[in-house]
PDB file of C-alpha atoms in Angstrom:
ATOM      1  CA  UNK A 654       3.021 -18.902  -1.606  1.00 49.00           C
ATOM      2  CA  UNK A 655       2.452 -22.607  -1.625  1.00 59.00           C
ATOM      3  CA  UNK A 656      -1.088 -23.611  -0.867  1.00 65.00           C
ATOM      4  CA  UNK A 657      -2.339 -20.036  -1.378  1.00 75.00           C
ATOM      5  CA  UNK A 658      -4.154 -18.784  -4.502  1.00 80.00           C
ATOM      6  CA  UNK A 659      -5.258 -15.302  -5.513  1.00 85.00           C
ATOM      7  CA  UNK A 660      -7.955 -14.591  -8.101  1.00 87.00           C
ATOM      8  CA  UNK A 661      -8.043 -10.774  -8.653  1.00 88.00           C
ATOM      9  CA  UNK A 662      -9.929  -8.624 -11.059  1.00 87.00           C
ATOM     10  CA  UNK A 663      -7.337  -5.950 -10.634  1.00 85.00           C
ATOM     11  CA  UNK A 664      -4.832  -5.605 -13.458  1.00 86.00           C
ATOM     12  CA  UNK A 665      -2.179  -3.887 -11.414  1.00 86.00           C
ATOM     13  CA  UNK A 666      -1.442  -6.744  -9.014  1.00 87.00           C
ATOM     14  CA  UNK A 667       2.192  -7.513  -9.635  1.00 87.00           C
ATOM     15  CA  UNK A 668       2.787 -10.916 -11.167  1.00 89.00           C
ATOM     16  CA  UNK A 669      -0.904 -11.684 -11.891  1.00 90.00           C
ATOM     17  CA  UNK A 670      -1.512 -13.461 -15.211  1.00 92.00           C
ATOM     18  CA  UNK A 671      -4.483 -12.615 -17.373  1.00 93.00           C
ATOM     19  CA  UNK A 672      -6.839 -15.639 -17.605  1.00 88.00           C
ATOM     20  CA  UNK A 673      -9.820 -14.302 -19.501  1.00 87.00           C
ATOM     21  CA  UNK A 674     -10.618 -11.634 -21.952  1.00 87.00           C
ATOM     22  CA  UNK A 675     -13.017  -9.896 -19.493  1.00 85.00           C
ATOM     23  CA  UNK A 676     -10.206  -9.166 -16.971  1.00 86.00           C
ATOM     24  CA  UNK A 677      -9.852 -12.175 -14.620  1.00 88.00           C
ATOM     25  CA  UNK A 678      -6.397 -12.778 -13.310  1.00 90.00           C
ATOM     26  CA  UNK A 679      -4.619 -15.532 -11.462  1.00 89.00           C
ATOM     27  CA  UNK A 680      -1.880 -15.189  -8.965  1.00 87.00           C
ATOM     28  CA  UNK A 681       0.389 -12.329  -8.320  1.00 84.00           C
ATOM     29  CA  UNK A 682       1.682 -10.997  -5.089  1.00 82.00           C
ATOM     30  CA  UNK A 683      -1.128 -11.164  -2.524  1.00 79.00           C
ATOM     31  CA  UNK A 684       0.571  -8.737  -0.097  1.00 80.00           C
ATOM     32  CA  UNK A 685       0.490  -6.121  -2.873  1.00 81.00           C
ATOM     33  CA  UNK A 686      -3.293  -6.328  -3.371  1.00 80.00           C
ATOM     34  CA  UNK A 687      -3.968  -3.371  -1.032  1.00 80.00           C
ATOM     35  CA  UNK A 688      -1.691  -1.046  -3.000  1.00 82.00           C
ATOM     36  CA  UNK A 689      -3.066  -2.361  -6.238  1.00 81.00           C
ATOM     37  CA  UNK A 690      -6.628  -1.375  -5.127  1.00 81.00           C
ATOM     38  CA  UNK A 691      -5.472   2.160  -4.470  1.00 82.00           C
ATOM     39  CA  UNK A 692      -3.842   2.593  -7.871  1.00 85.00           C
ATOM     40  CA  UNK A 693      -5.148   5.902  -9.425  1.00 88.00           C
ATOM     41  CA  UNK A 694      -4.754   4.504 -13.011  1.00 88.00           C
ATOM     42  CA  UNK A 695      -7.626   2.117 -12.507  1.00 86.00           C
ATOM     43  CA  UNK A 696     -10.969   2.871 -14.145  1.00 85.00           C
ATOM     44  CA  UNK A 697     -12.690   2.427 -10.845  1.00 84.00           C
ATOM     45  CA  UNK A 698     -11.866   2.094  -7.134  1.00 83.00           C
ATOM     46  CA  UNK A 699     -11.300  -1.615  -6.192  1.00 85.00           C
ATOM     47  CA  UNK A 700     -12.310  -3.128  -3.029  1.00 83.00           C
ATOM     48  CA  UNK A 701     -11.631  -6.450  -1.220  1.00 82.00           C
ATOM     49  CA  UNK A 702     -14.635  -7.901  -3.053  1.00 83.00           C
ATOM     50  CA  UNK A 703     -12.735  -7.576  -6.291  1.00 85.00           C
ATOM     51  CA  UNK A 704     -10.372 -10.350  -5.066  1.00 86.00           C
ATOM     52  CA  UNK A 705     -10.746 -13.864  -4.120  1.00 86.00           C
ATOM     53  CA  UNK A 706      -8.127 -15.618  -1.953  1.00 83.00           C
ATOM     54  CA  UNK A 707      -7.859 -19.376  -1.474  1.00 80.00           C
ATOM     55  CA  UNK A 708      -5.963 -20.888   1.420  1.00 81.00           C
ATOM     56  CA  UNK A 709      -4.849 -24.436   1.251  1.00 76.00           C
ATOM     57  CA  UNK A 710      -5.527 -24.472  -2.565  1.00 68.00           C
ATOM     58  CA  UNK A 711      -4.748 -27.767  -4.380  1.00 76.00           C
ATOM     59  CA  UNK A 712      -2.776 -27.497  -7.553  1.00 78.00           C
ATOM     60  CA  UNK A 713      -2.594 -30.050 -10.323  1.00 86.00           C
ATOM     61  CA  UNK A 714      -0.354 -30.560 -13.314  1.00 92.00           C
ATOM     62  CA  UNK A 715      -2.116 -30.101 -16.566  1.00 92.00           C
ATOM     63  CA  UNK A 716      -1.899 -33.848 -17.379  1.00 96.00           C
ATOM     64  CA  UNK A 717      -3.258 -34.819 -13.963  1.00 96.00           C
ATOM     65  CA  UNK A 718      -6.166 -32.463 -14.216  1.00 94.00           C
ATOM     66  CA  UNK A 719      -7.098 -33.541 -17.693  1.00 95.00           C
ATOM     67  CA  UNK A 720      -7.010 -37.214 -16.508  1.00 96.00           C
ATOM     68  CA  UNK A 721      -9.197 -36.430 -13.533  1.00 96.00           C
ATOM     69  CA  UNK A 722     -11.657 -34.581 -15.835  1.00 96.00           C
ATOM     70  CA  UNK A 723     -11.645 -37.647 -18.188  1.00 97.00           C
ATOM     71  CA  UNK A 724     -12.333 -39.796 -15.022  1.00 97.00           C
ATOM     72  CA  UNK A 725     -15.225 -37.482 -14.150  1.00 96.00           C
ATOM     73  CA  UNK A 726     -13.652 -36.430 -10.852  1.00 95.00           C
ATOM     74  CA  UNK A 727     -14.023 -32.798 -11.994  1.00 93.00           C
ATOM     75  CA  UNK A 728     -16.504 -31.207 -14.344  1.00 93.00           C
ATOM     76  CA  UNK A 729     -15.106 -28.018 -16.081  1.00 89.00           C
ATOM     77  CA  UNK A 730     -17.569 -25.171 -16.563  1.00 88.00           C
ATOM     78  CA  UNK A 731     -17.372 -21.789 -18.127  1.00 85.00           C
ATOM     79  CA  UNK A 732     -18.422 -19.103 -15.675  1.00 83.00           C
ATOM     80  CA  UNK A 733     -18.220 -15.257 -16.104  1.00 83.00           C
ATOM     81  CA  UNK A 734     -16.358 -13.129 -13.732  1.00 84.00           C
ATOM     82  CA  UNK A 735     -19.671 -11.482 -12.781  1.00 83.00           C
ATOM     83  CA  UNK A 736     -20.855 -14.827 -11.375  1.00 84.00           C
ATOM     84  CA  UNK A 737     -17.566 -15.482  -9.565  1.00 84.00           C
ATOM     85  CA  UNK A 738     -17.619 -12.046  -7.879  1.00 82.00           C
ATOM     86  CA  UNK A 739     -21.302 -11.608  -7.473  1.00 81.00           C
ATOM     87  CA  UNK A 740     -22.100  -9.754  -4.251  1.00 74.00           C
ATOM     88  CA  UNK A 741     -23.944 -11.811  -1.706  1.00 69.00           C
ATOM     89  CA  UNK A 742     -25.761 -10.710   1.371  1.00 65.00           C
ATOM     90  CA  UNK A 743     -23.314 -10.957   4.205  1.00 58.00           C
ATOM     91  CA  UNK A 744     -24.463 -11.233   7.784  1.00 51.00           C
TER      92      UNK A 744
END
């Protein structure tokens, strides 16, 4: 969906593309996330905290993003999926 991004840790989300060796994916069918969480073939039960959803996400072409990084608009960083999905206290 335009303007919508999905960052799952779940390998069974249809259409998701593997980004990192430690099992971080991008995209896939967001409406299928619930079914993917309940897949008995997974090594552990997934929850909603194993997914990140972005509404109104901005997407760039590779050349545009590389130029913006060169212009110091963005600063790329390597971050583990443990940091991205770290549990936080929620009120």
